[in-house]
Amino acid sequence: MMGCDEKVAKYFTFHFWAREDGVFLPSSYYSMVYEVLKSLLATEQFTISPIKTKNKKEVEDGVWVFEDFRIYLTTPFLELVTQNILKIYESLNGLFEGIYLKKISCKGQQPKSSGILLSGVFAQKDGVCLEYDRQPEIFSDVLRRQLLNIYYQRFGVYPEDQRFFFVIKDGLKKQHLIKSRIEYFGRYEIFASSHLLDMFCQMFCVK
């Protein structure tokens, strides 16, 4: 089902298979997968990607998938996934009719200061979602504070070097499919300390 070294894994891949004649998934599939994982992991400190495959056809209210496709999951708390891997497999395998989960894998990669966002970036302040397209600098600063809080949860201390600035250079796409998040995709660039860059790449899936 899965083979990885937990110490170097950066993101998990869910490998699905759909009927050859196609399966329609409404746009709500994204929030359904998210809610299942949130319940199993008992945390919101993770992100998932939309469906990734060449074998799909996007329509106004959803997407048609054919044969193989993938969804990525990223979290700084890898142990929550590995400890619940069988429950995750069972829950996602039966979530959609005509689709089954072939395997779960995980892969490591070096932190990237620039690249493409596979999972959406979001920032919240006092429970309110911030909109990058309206206030990019404030969004970046609130995101920095979020990453500092996650770092503290993970290690019990704050990093000495707290520099962090985030920008989406082009290809900006906005999504609001999870009630508690307004997520952004596109080609990003980060100017940050190694600690916060690493934390960003553990919270958000990039390539």
PDB file of C-alpha atoms in Angstrom:
ATOM      1  CA  MET A   1       0.000   0.000   0.000  1.00  0.00           C
ATOM      2  CA  MET A   2       2.695   2.463   0.936  1.00  0.00           C
ATOM      3  CA  GLY A   3       6.457   2.572   1.048  1.00  0.00           C
ATOM      4  CA  CYS A   4       8.355   5.530   2.444  1.00  0.00           C
ATOM      5  CA  ASP A   5      10.782   6.728   5.057  1.00  0.00           C
ATOM      6  CA  GLU A   6       8.690   8.855   7.416  1.00  0.00           C
ATOM      7  CA  LYS A   7      11.693  11.081   8.189  1.00  0.00           C
ATOM      8  CA  VAL A   8      12.055  12.299   4.583  1.00  0.00           C
ATOM      9  CA  ALA A   9       8.465  12.112   3.292  1.00  0.00           C
ATOM     10  CA  LYS A  10       7.053  15.455   2.280  1.00  0.00           C
ATOM     11  CA  TYR A  11       3.746  14.532   0.728  1.00  0.00           C
ATOM     12  CA  PHE A  12       1.407  11.596   0.270  1.00  0.00           C
ATOM     13  CA  THR A  13      -0.180  10.546  -3.007  1.00  0.00           C
ATOM     14  CA  PHE A  14      -3.547   8.815  -3.217  1.00  0.00           C
ATOM     15  CA  HIS A  15      -3.632   6.784  -6.456  1.00  0.00           C
ATOM     16  CA  PHE A  16      -7.220   6.251  -7.602  1.00  0.00           C
ATOM     17  CA  TRP A  17      -8.738   4.292 -10.480  1.00  0.00           C
ATOM     18  CA  ALA A  18     -12.053   5.118 -12.160  1.00  0.00           C
ATOM     19  CA  ARG A  19     -14.098   3.151 -14.692  1.00  0.00           C
ATOM     20  CA  GLU A  20     -12.828   3.449 -18.277  1.00  0.00           C
ATOM     21  CA  ASP A  21     -16.150   4.921 -19.430  1.00  0.00           C
ATOM     22  CA  GLY A  22     -15.762   7.678 -16.846  1.00  0.00           C
ATOM     23  CA  VAL A  23     -17.138   8.718 -13.457  1.00  0.00           C
ATOM     24  CA  PHE A  24     -18.576  12.162 -12.781  1.00  0.00           C
ATOM     25  CA  LEU A  25     -17.540  13.844  -9.540  1.00  0.00           C
ATOM     26  CA  PRO A  26     -19.341  17.026  -8.461  1.00  0.00           C
ATOM     27  CA  SER A  27     -17.210  19.971  -7.312  1.00  0.00           C
ATOM     28  CA  SER A  28     -18.043  18.949  -3.732  1.00  0.00           C
ATOM     29  CA  TYR A  29     -15.686  15.938  -4.064  1.00  0.00           C
ATOM     30  CA  TYR A  30     -12.875  18.212  -2.861  1.00  0.00           C
ATOM     31  CA  SER A  31     -14.576  19.187   0.403  1.00  0.00           C
ATOM     32  CA  MET A  32     -15.758  15.578   0.901  1.00  0.00           C
ATOM     33  CA  VAL A  33     -12.196  14.253   0.747  1.00  0.00           C
ATOM     34  CA  TYR A  34     -11.018  17.082   3.007  1.00  0.00           C
ATOM     35  CA  GLU A  35     -13.708  16.427   5.650  1.00  0.00           C
ATOM     36  CA  VAL A  36     -12.980  12.672   5.701  1.00  0.00           C
ATOM     37  CA  LEU A  37      -9.276  13.338   6.256  1.00  0.00           C
ATOM     38  CA  LYS A  38      -9.912  16.044   8.862  1.00  0.00           C
ATOM     39  CA  SER A  39     -12.031  13.612  10.862  1.00  0.00           C
ATOM     40  CA  LEU A  40      -9.491  10.788  10.654  1.00  0.00           C
ATOM     41  CA  LEU A  41      -6.422  12.945  11.352  1.00  0.00           C
ATOM     42  CA  ALA A  42      -8.181  15.067  14.025  1.00  0.00           C
ATOM     43  CA  THR A  43      -6.420  18.193  12.739  1.00  0.00           C
ATOM     44  CA  GLU A  44      -6.804  20.904  10.114  1.00  0.00           C
ATOM     45  CA  GLN A  45      -3.053  21.263   9.655  1.00  0.00           C
ATOM     46  CA  PHE A  46      -2.919  19.692   6.215  1.00  0.00           C
ATOM     47  CA  THR A  47      -3.768  20.516   2.613  1.00  0.00           C
ATOM     48  CA  ILE A  48      -4.912  18.452  -0.341  1.00  0.00           C
ATOM     49  CA  SER A  49      -4.674  19.035  -4.066  1.00  0.00           C
ATOM     50  CA  PRO A  50      -7.499  18.958  -6.583  1.00  0.00           C
ATOM     51  CA  ILE A  51      -7.535  15.905  -8.866  1.00  0.00           C
ATOM     52  CA  LYS A  52      -4.344  15.584 -10.915  1.00  0.00           C
ATOM     53  CA  THR A  53      -4.463  13.594 -14.165  1.00  0.00           C
ATOM     54  CA  LYS A  54      -4.439  13.912 -17.933  1.00  0.00           C
ATOM     55  CA  ASN A  55      -7.527  11.682 -17.995  1.00  0.00           C
ATOM     56  CA  LYS A  56     -10.189  14.179 -16.948  1.00  0.00           C
ATOM     57  CA  LYS A  57     -12.731  16.549 -18.417  1.00  0.00           C
ATOM     58  CA  GLU A  58     -13.693  19.573 -16.337  1.00  0.00           C
ATOM     59  CA  VAL A  59     -17.249  20.846 -16.623  1.00  0.00           C
ATOM     60  CA  GLU A  60     -19.089  23.691 -14.918  1.00  0.00           C
ATOM     61  CA  ASP A  61     -20.274  21.768 -11.849  1.00  0.00           C
ATOM     62  CA  GLY A  62     -17.587  19.121 -11.503  1.00  0.00           C
ATOM     63  CA  VAL A  63     -15.156  16.854 -13.318  1.00  0.00           C
ATOM     64  CA  TRP A  64     -15.276  13.606 -15.285  1.00  0.00           C
ATOM     65  CA  VAL A  65     -12.400  11.235 -14.470  1.00  0.00           C
ATOM     66  CA  PHE A  66     -11.248   8.277 -16.539  1.00  0.00           C
ATOM     67  CA  GLU A  67      -8.978   5.503 -15.302  1.00  0.00           C
ATOM     68  CA  ASP A  68      -6.093   6.707 -13.114  1.00  0.00           C
ATOM     69  CA  PHE A  69      -5.907   9.975 -11.200  1.00  0.00           C
ATOM     70  CA  ARG A  70      -4.178  11.318  -8.085  1.00  0.00           C
ATOM     71  CA  ILE A  71      -4.827  13.545  -5.078  1.00  0.00           C
ATOM     72  CA  TYR A  72      -1.916  14.808  -2.966  1.00  0.00           C
ATOM     73  CA  LEU A  73      -1.892  15.390   0.794  1.00  0.00           C
ATOM     74  CA  THR A  74       0.713  17.426   2.662  1.00  0.00           C
ATOM     75  CA  THR A  75       1.098  17.921   6.414  1.00  0.00           C
ATOM     76  CA  PRO A  76       3.895  18.781   8.860  1.00  0.00           C
ATOM     77  CA  PHE A  77       2.462  16.059  11.123  1.00  0.00           C
ATOM     78  CA  LEU A  78       3.310  12.988   9.046  1.00  0.00           C
ATOM     79  CA  GLU A  79       2.778  10.621  11.954  1.00  0.00           C
ATOM     80  CA  LEU A  80      -0.952  11.400  11.957  1.00  0.00           C
ATOM     81  CA  VAL A  81      -1.177   9.974   8.442  1.00  0.00           C
ATOM     82  CA  THR A  82       1.022   6.926   8.999  1.00  0.00           C
ATOM     83  CA  GLN A  83      -0.780   6.052  12.249  1.00  0.00           C
ATOM     84  CA  ASN A  84      -4.151   6.159  10.484  1.00  0.00           C
ATOM     85  CA  ILE A  85      -3.149   4.837   7.080  1.00  0.00           C
ATOM     86  CA  LEU A  86      -5.496   1.809   7.103  1.00  0.00           C
ATOM     87  CA  LYS A  87      -8.488   3.913   8.169  1.00  0.00           C
ATOM     88  CA  ILE A  88      -7.666   6.456   5.452  1.00  0.00           C
ATOM     89  CA  TYR A  89      -7.440   3.703   2.851  1.00  0.00           C
ATOM     90  CA  GLU A  90     -10.756   2.151   3.874  1.00  0.00           C
ATOM     91  CA  SER A  91     -12.570   5.504   4.022  1.00  0.00           C
ATOM     92  CA  LEU A  92     -11.342   6.864   0.688  1.00  0.00           C
ATOM     93  CA  ASN A  93     -11.675   3.542  -1.114  1.00  0.00           C
ATOM     94  CA  GLY A  94     -15.448   3.531  -0.635  1.00  0.00           C
ATOM     95  CA  LEU A  95     -16.123   7.257  -0.868  1.00  0.00           C
ATOM     96  CA  PHE A  96     -17.211   7.442  -4.526  1.00  0.00           C
ATOM     97  CA  GLU A  97     -19.113   4.852  -6.563  1.00  0.00           C
ATOM     98  CA  GLY A  98     -17.142   3.520  -9.531  1.00  0.00           C
ATOM     99  CA  ILE A  99     -13.808   4.615  -8.052  1.00  0.00           C
ATOM    100  CA  TYR A 100     -11.363   2.698  -5.909  1.00  0.00           C
ATOM    101  CA  LEU A 101      -8.104   3.606  -4.213  1.00  0.00           C
ATOM    102  CA  LYS A 102      -5.246   1.544  -5.664  1.00  0.00           C
ATOM    103  CA  LYS A 103      -2.501   2.588  -3.281  1.00  0.00           C
ATOM    104  CA  ILE A 104      -1.077   5.321  -1.069  1.00  0.00           C
ATOM    105  CA  SER A 105       2.534   6.373  -1.517  1.00  0.00           C
ATOM    106  CA  CYS A 106       4.731   9.106  -0.113  1.00  0.00           C
ATOM    107  CA  LYS A 107       7.691  10.982  -1.494  1.00  0.00           C
ATOM    108  CA  GLY A 108      10.318  13.379  -0.237  1.00  0.00           C
ATOM    109  CA  GLN A 109      11.693  16.446  -1.910  1.00  0.00           C
ATOM    110  CA  GLN A 110      13.881  19.407  -1.029  1.00  0.00           C
ATOM    111  CA  PRO A 111      12.114  22.667  -0.036  1.00  0.00           C
ATOM    112  CA  LYS A 112      11.532  24.858  -3.092  1.00  0.00           C
ATOM    113  CA  SER A 113      11.581  28.651  -2.867  1.00  0.00           C
ATOM    114  CA  SER A 114       9.800  28.882  -6.226  1.00  0.00           C
ATOM    115  CA  GLY A 115       7.554  26.588  -8.192  1.00  0.00           C
ATOM    116  CA  ILE A 116       3.908  25.687  -8.749  1.00  0.00           C
ATOM    117  CA  LEU A 117       1.327  25.217  -5.999  1.00  0.00           C
ATOM    118  CA  LEU A 118      -0.350  21.798  -6.187  1.00  0.00           C
ATOM    119  CA  SER A 119      -2.401  22.383  -3.042  1.00  0.00           C
ATOM    120  CA  GLY A 120      -4.012  25.733  -2.322  1.00  0.00           C
ATOM    121  CA  VAL A 121      -2.395  28.315  -0.030  1.00  0.00           C
ATOM    122  CA  PHE A 122      -4.658  29.993   2.505  1.00  0.00           C
ATOM    123  CA  ALA A 123      -4.290  32.461   5.379  1.00  0.00           C
ATOM    124  CA  GLN A 124      -6.646  33.058   8.315  1.00  0.00           C
ATOM    125  CA  LYS A 125      -6.722  35.745  10.970  1.00  0.00           C
ATOM    126  CA  ASP A 126      -9.070  35.372  13.953  1.00  0.00           C
ATOM    127  CA  GLY A 127     -11.086  32.812  12.008  1.00  0.00           C
ATOM    128  CA  VAL A 128     -11.487  35.088   8.980  1.00  0.00           C
ATOM    129  CA  CYS A 129     -10.176  34.032   5.551  1.00  0.00           C
ATOM    130  CA  LEU A 130      -7.860  36.577   3.962  1.00  0.00           C
ATOM    131  CA  GLU A 131      -7.958  37.183   0.217  1.00  0.00           C
ATOM    132  CA  TYR A 132      -4.574  37.271  -1.472  1.00  0.00           C
ATOM    133  CA  ASP A 133      -5.918  39.059  -4.538  1.00  0.00           C
ATOM    134  CA  ARG A 134      -7.078  41.982  -2.387  1.00  0.00           C
ATOM    135  CA  GLN A 135      -4.273  42.299   0.196  1.00  0.00           C
ATOM    136  CA  PRO A 136      -1.226  40.267  -0.893  1.00  0.00           C
ATOM    137  CA  GLU A 137       1.210  41.779   1.634  1.00  0.00           C
ATOM    138  CA  ILE A 138      -1.137  41.273   4.592  1.00  0.00           C
ATOM    139  CA  PHE A 139      -1.885  37.748   3.338  1.00  0.00           C
ATOM    140  CA  SER A 140       1.847  37.011   3.280  1.00  0.00           C
ATOM    141  CA  ASP A 141       2.384  38.299   6.827  1.00  0.00           C
ATOM    142  CA  VAL A 142      -0.561  36.342   8.240  1.00  0.00           C
ATOM    143  CA  LEU A 143       0.698  33.241   6.424  1.00  0.00           C
ATOM    144  CA  ARG A 144       4.099  33.804   8.070  1.00  0.00           C
ATOM    145  CA  ARG A 145       2.433  33.865  11.498  1.00  0.00           C
ATOM    146  CA  GLN A 146       0.518  30.692  10.689  1.00  0.00           C
ATOM    147  CA  LEU A 147       3.742  28.922   9.795  1.00  0.00           C
ATOM    148  CA  LEU A 148       5.387  30.170  12.985  1.00  0.00           C
ATOM    149  CA  ASN A 149       2.508  28.737  15.025  1.00  0.00           C
ATOM    150  CA  ILE A 150       2.767  25.393  13.228  1.00  0.00           C
ATOM    151  CA  TYR A 151       6.532  25.400  13.801  1.00  0.00           C
ATOM    152  CA  TYR A 152       5.923  25.966  17.522  1.00  0.00           C
ATOM    153  CA  GLN A 153       3.357  23.142  17.631  1.00  0.00           C
ATOM    154  CA  ARG A 154       5.873  20.872  15.968  1.00  0.00           C
ATOM    155  CA  PHE A 155       9.036  21.743  17.872  1.00  0.00           C
ATOM    156  CA  GLY A 156       7.986  23.618  21.035  1.00  0.00           C
ATOM    157  CA  VAL A 157      10.056  26.705  20.161  1.00  0.00           C
ATOM    158  CA  TYR A 158      10.005  29.466  17.554  1.00  0.00           C
ATOM    159  CA  PRO A 159      12.823  29.716  14.994  1.00  0.00           C
ATOM    160  CA  GLU A 160      15.293  32.544  15.559  1.00  0.00           C
ATOM    161  CA  ASP A 161      15.147  33.638  11.930  1.00  0.00           C
ATOM    162  CA  GLN A 162      11.516  34.501  11.180  1.00  0.00           C
ATOM    163  CA  ARG A 163      11.882  36.058   7.738  1.00  0.00           C
ATOM    164  CA  PHE A 164       9.148  35.100   5.289  1.00  0.00           C
ATOM    165  CA  PHE A 165       7.572  36.747   2.260  1.00  0.00           C
ATOM    166  CA  PHE A 166       5.253  34.988  -0.180  1.00  0.00           C
ATOM    167  CA  VAL A 167       4.104  36.053  -3.642  1.00  0.00           C
ATOM    168  CA  ILE A 168       2.164  34.431  -6.484  1.00  0.00           C
ATOM    169  CA  LYS A 169       3.971  35.562  -9.638  1.00  0.00           C
ATOM    170  CA  ASP A 170       1.489  34.413 -12.277  1.00  0.00           C
ATOM    171  CA  GLY A 171      -1.299  31.962 -13.030  1.00  0.00           C
ATOM    172  CA  LEU A 172      -3.323  33.098  -9.999  1.00  0.00           C
ATOM    173  CA  LYS A 173      -6.391  30.923  -9.386  1.00  0.00           C
ATOM    174  CA  LYS A 174      -8.832  31.363  -6.503  1.00  0.00           C
ATOM    175  CA  GLN A 175     -10.934  28.600  -4.962  1.00  0.00           C
ATOM    176  CA  HIS A 176     -13.467  28.536  -2.113  1.00  0.00           C
ATOM    177  CA  LEU A 177     -14.689  24.930  -1.852  1.00  0.00           C
ATOM    178  CA  ILE A 178     -13.878  24.433   1.840  1.00  0.00           C
ATOM    179  CA  LYS A 179     -15.933  26.717   4.061  1.00  0.00           C
ATOM    180  CA  SER A 180     -13.035  27.645   6.348  1.00  0.00           C
ATOM    181  CA  ARG A 181     -10.534  28.362   3.537  1.00  0.00           C
ATOM    182  CA  ILE A 182     -10.108  30.581   0.515  1.00  0.00           C
ATOM    183  CA  GLU A 183      -7.293  28.870  -1.376  1.00  0.00           C
ATOM    184  CA  TYR A 184      -4.948  30.184  -4.039  1.00  0.00           C
ATOM    185  CA  PHE A 185      -2.961  28.424  -6.751  1.00  0.00           C
ATOM    186  CA  GLY A 186      -0.350  29.570  -9.223  1.00  0.00           C
ATOM    187  CA  ARG A 187       3.381  29.993  -9.710  1.00  0.00           C
ATOM    188  CA  TYR A 188       4.839  31.181  -6.396  1.00  0.00           C
ATOM    189  CA  GLU A 189       8.068  32.608  -5.033  1.00  0.00           C
ATOM    190  CA  ILE A 190       9.191  32.770  -1.400  1.00  0.00           C
ATOM    191  CA  PHE A 191      11.907  34.813   0.309  1.00  0.00           C
ATOM    192  CA  ALA A 192      12.347  33.244   3.742  1.00  0.00           C
ATOM    193  CA  SER A 193      14.544  31.621   6.341  1.00  0.00           C
ATOM    194  CA  SER A 194      15.296  27.937   5.779  1.00  0.00           C
ATOM    195  CA  HIS A 195      13.054  26.983   8.737  1.00  0.00           C
ATOM    196  CA  LEU A 196       9.949  28.768   7.456  1.00  0.00           C
ATOM    197  CA  LEU A 197      10.567  27.749   3.850  1.00  0.00           C
ATOM    198  CA  ASP A 198      10.750  24.138   4.990  1.00  0.00           C
ATOM    199  CA  MET A 199       7.567  24.536   7.058  1.00  0.00           C
ATOM    200  CA  PHE A 200       5.757  26.044   4.071  1.00  0.00           C
ATOM    201  CA  CYS A 201       6.723  23.063   1.896  1.00  0.00           C
ATOM    202  CA  GLN A 202       5.553  20.669   4.599  1.00  0.00           C
ATOM    203  CA  MET A 203       2.151  22.382   4.799  1.00  0.00           C
ATOM    204  CA  PHE A 204       1.569  22.998   1.075  1.00  0.00           C
ATOM    205  CA  CYS A 205       2.308  20.648  -1.794  1.00  0.00           C
ATOM    206  CA  VAL A 206       4.494  22.175  -4.518  1.00  0.00           C
ATOM    207  CA  LYS A 207       6.441  21.154  -7.592  1.00  0.00           C
TER     208      LYS A 207
END
